[in-house]
Amino acid sequence: MWIYKYNDQFIYMPGEEKLMNEHEKMPEGFTDVPPPVESYIAKFDPVEHKWEETATQEYINNLKTKPKPNDLEILKEQNAFLTKQMVQILRDIKGLKSL
């Protein structure tokens, strides 16, 4: 059976799982209860014998990456930037002509 490690604060330690024979004694800091598949900071409750999610929504949101813009979005941004530059250049030229 697979066992899952948690640290001294009962936080799940991903990658520290071990395969153990059923007749062996459970080592300290491990449980046979699998943590949630989609968890960020899972904490084990030894009294309830279950995992809880302890990550805040802000922490979770910060981990999510923004999708890369597609080609059309990039072109729109470049077009807006160039249009803004062109307007500024035309204003500068108009100001020089009036001198």
PDB file of C-alpha atoms in Angstrom:
ATOM      1  CA  MET A   1       0.000   0.000   0.000  1.00  0.00           C
ATOM      2  CA  TRP A   2       1.085   3.584  -0.599  1.00  0.00           C
ATOM      3  CA  ILE A   3       1.750   5.880   2.322  1.00  0.00           C
ATOM      4  CA  TYR A   4       1.907   9.680   2.216  1.00  0.00           C
ATOM      5  CA  LYS A   5       4.306  11.858   4.166  1.00  0.00           C
ATOM      6  CA  TYR A   6       3.484  15.051   6.044  1.00  0.00           C
ATOM      7  CA  ASN A   7       5.844  17.385   7.899  1.00  0.00           C
ATOM      8  CA  ASP A   8       5.801  18.403  11.574  1.00  0.00           C
ATOM      9  CA  GLN A   9       2.994  20.875  10.779  1.00  0.00           C
ATOM     10  CA  PHE A  10       1.009  18.065   9.090  1.00  0.00           C
ATOM     11  CA  ILE A  11       1.471  19.580   5.613  1.00  0.00           C
ATOM     12  CA  TYR A  12       1.614  17.051   2.753  1.00  0.00           C
ATOM     13  CA  MET A  13       5.087  16.524   1.288  1.00  0.00           C
ATOM     14  CA  PRO A  14       4.583  15.747  -2.439  1.00  0.00           C
ATOM     15  CA  GLY A  15       7.081  13.310  -3.904  1.00  0.00           C
ATOM     16  CA  GLU A  16       7.774  11.673  -0.536  1.00  0.00           C
ATOM     17  CA  GLU A  17       5.288   8.819  -0.974  1.00  0.00           C
ATOM     18  CA  LYS A  18       6.457   5.290  -0.210  1.00  0.00           C
ATOM     19  CA  LEU A  19       5.276   1.816  -0.985  1.00  0.00           C
ATOM     20  CA  MET A  20       4.896  -0.216   2.195  1.00  0.00           C
ATOM     21  CA  ASN A  21       3.928  -3.804   2.934  1.00  0.00           C
ATOM     22  CA  GLU A  22       0.618  -4.098   4.764  1.00  0.00           C
ATOM     23  CA  HIS A  23       2.177  -5.989   7.674  1.00  0.00           C
ATOM     24  CA  GLU A  24       4.729  -3.226   8.351  1.00  0.00           C
ATOM     25  CA  LYS A  25       4.192  -0.623  11.046  1.00  0.00           C
ATOM     26  CA  MET A  26       3.245   2.848   9.804  1.00  0.00           C
ATOM     27  CA  PRO A  27       6.286   5.144  10.191  1.00  0.00           C
ATOM     28  CA  GLU A  28       5.998   8.439  12.045  1.00  0.00           C
ATOM     29  CA  GLY A  29       4.856  11.317   9.831  1.00  0.00           C
ATOM     30  CA  PHE A  30       3.027   9.121   7.305  1.00  0.00           C
ATOM     31  CA  THR A  31      -0.569   8.123   6.634  1.00  0.00           C
ATOM     32  CA  ASP A  32      -2.246   5.682   4.292  1.00  0.00           C
ATOM     33  CA  VAL A  33      -5.002   8.218   3.508  1.00  0.00           C
ATOM     34  CA  PRO A  34      -4.262   9.682   0.049  1.00  0.00           C
ATOM     35  CA  PRO A  35      -4.308  13.484  -0.159  1.00  0.00           C
ATOM     36  CA  PRO A  36      -6.806  15.190  -2.490  1.00  0.00           C
ATOM     37  CA  VAL A  37      -5.766  15.011  -6.135  1.00  0.00           C
ATOM     38  CA  GLU A  38      -6.255  18.723  -6.708  1.00  0.00           C
ATOM     39  CA  SER A  39      -4.801  20.304  -3.614  1.00  0.00           C
ATOM     40  CA  TYR A  40      -2.406  23.180  -3.093  1.00  0.00           C
ATOM     41  CA  ILE A  41      -1.473  22.983   0.590  1.00  0.00           C
ATOM     42  CA  ALA A  42      -3.053  19.850   2.019  1.00  0.00           C
ATOM     43  CA  LYS A  43      -2.910  19.470   5.796  1.00  0.00           C
ATOM     44  CA  PHE A  44      -3.541  16.160   7.518  1.00  0.00           C
ATOM     45  CA  ASP A  45      -5.840  16.012  10.534  1.00  0.00           C
ATOM     46  CA  PRO A  46      -4.710  12.964  12.526  1.00  0.00           C
ATOM     47  CA  VAL A  47      -7.808  13.073  14.764  1.00  0.00           C
ATOM     48  CA  GLU A  48     -10.307  13.133  11.877  1.00  0.00           C
ATOM     49  CA  HIS A  49      -7.955  11.022   9.735  1.00  0.00           C
ATOM     50  CA  LYS A  50      -8.477  13.211   6.646  1.00  0.00           C
ATOM     51  CA  TRP A  51      -6.805  15.945   4.592  1.00  0.00           C
ATOM     52  CA  GLU A  52      -7.929  19.585   4.484  1.00  0.00           C
ATOM     53  CA  GLU A  53      -7.052  22.313   1.974  1.00  0.00           C
ATOM     54  CA  THR A  54      -5.347  25.182   3.789  1.00  0.00           C
ATOM     55  CA  ALA A  55      -4.307  27.394   0.866  1.00  0.00           C
ATOM     56  CA  THR A  56      -6.076  30.738   0.631  1.00  0.00           C
ATOM     57  CA  GLN A  57      -7.879  31.726  -2.547  1.00  0.00           C
ATOM     58  CA  GLU A  58      -5.323  34.512  -3.024  1.00  0.00           C
ATOM     59  CA  TYR A  59      -2.476  31.960  -2.904  1.00  0.00           C
ATOM     60  CA  ILE A  60      -4.254  29.719  -5.428  1.00  0.00           C
ATOM     61  CA  ASN A  61      -4.951  32.650  -7.772  1.00  0.00           C
ATOM     62  CA  ASN A  62      -1.287  33.693  -7.681  1.00  0.00           C
ATOM     63  CA  LEU A  63      -0.240  30.223  -8.839  1.00  0.00           C
ATOM     64  CA  LYS A  64      -2.473  30.322 -11.882  1.00  0.00           C
ATOM     65  CA  THR A  65      -0.713  31.698 -14.913  1.00  0.00           C
ATOM     66  CA  LYS A  66      -2.387  33.987 -17.373  1.00  0.00           C
ATOM     67  CA  PRO A  67      -2.801  32.445 -20.819  1.00  0.00           C
ATOM     68  CA  LYS A  68      -0.437  33.742 -23.464  1.00  0.00           C
ATOM     69  CA  PRO A  69      -2.132  36.140 -25.883  1.00  0.00           C
ATOM     70  CA  ASN A  70      -2.873  34.756 -29.319  1.00  0.00           C
ATOM     71  CA  ASP A  71      -1.483  36.304 -32.516  1.00  0.00           C
ATOM     72  CA  LEU A  72      -4.552  38.472 -33.093  1.00  0.00           C
ATOM     73  CA  GLU A  73      -4.383  39.936 -29.575  1.00  0.00           C
ATOM     74  CA  ILE A  74      -0.675  40.687 -30.031  1.00  0.00           C
ATOM     75  CA  LEU A  75      -1.372  42.426 -33.345  1.00  0.00           C
ATOM     76  CA  LYS A  76      -4.167  44.477 -31.761  1.00  0.00           C
ATOM     77  CA  GLU A  77      -1.830  45.623 -28.981  1.00  0.00           C
ATOM     78  CA  GLN A  78       0.914  46.495 -31.465  1.00  0.00           C
ATOM     79  CA  ASN A  79      -1.561  48.359 -33.673  1.00  0.00           C
ATOM     80  CA  ALA A  80      -2.840  50.407 -30.730  1.00  0.00           C
ATOM     81  CA  PHE A  81       0.728  51.254 -29.683  1.00  0.00           C
ATOM     82  CA  LEU A  82       1.753  52.266 -33.221  1.00  0.00           C
ATOM     83  CA  THR A  83      -1.402  54.340 -33.696  1.00  0.00           C
ATOM     84  CA  LYS A  84      -0.668  56.191 -30.467  1.00  0.00           C
ATOM     85  CA  GLN A  85       2.900  56.857 -31.629  1.00  0.00           C
ATOM     86  CA  MET A  86       1.672  58.070 -35.042  1.00  0.00           C
ATOM     87  CA  VAL A  87      -0.764  60.514 -33.446  1.00  0.00           C
ATOM     88  CA  GLN A  88       2.049  61.907 -31.280  1.00  0.00           C
ATOM     89  CA  ILE A  89       4.362  62.278 -34.304  1.00  0.00           C
ATOM     90  CA  LEU A  90       1.644  64.092 -36.285  1.00  0.00           C
ATOM     91  CA  ARG A  91       1.073  66.475 -33.363  1.00  0.00           C
ATOM     92  CA  ASP A  92       4.814  67.156 -33.173  1.00  0.00           C
ATOM     93  CA  ILE A  93       4.976  67.859 -36.933  1.00  0.00           C
ATOM     94  CA  LYS A  94       1.971  70.194 -36.728  1.00  0.00           C
ATOM     95  CA  GLY A  95       3.633  72.032 -33.846  1.00  0.00           C
ATOM     96  CA  LEU A  96       6.871  72.445 -35.832  1.00  0.00           C
ATOM     97  CA  LYS A  97       5.015  73.832 -38.880  1.00  0.00           C
ATOM     98  CA  SER A  98       3.403  76.541 -36.795  1.00  0.00           C
ATOM     99  CA  LEU A  99       6.809  77.870 -35.705  1.00  0.00           C
TER     100      LEU A  99
END
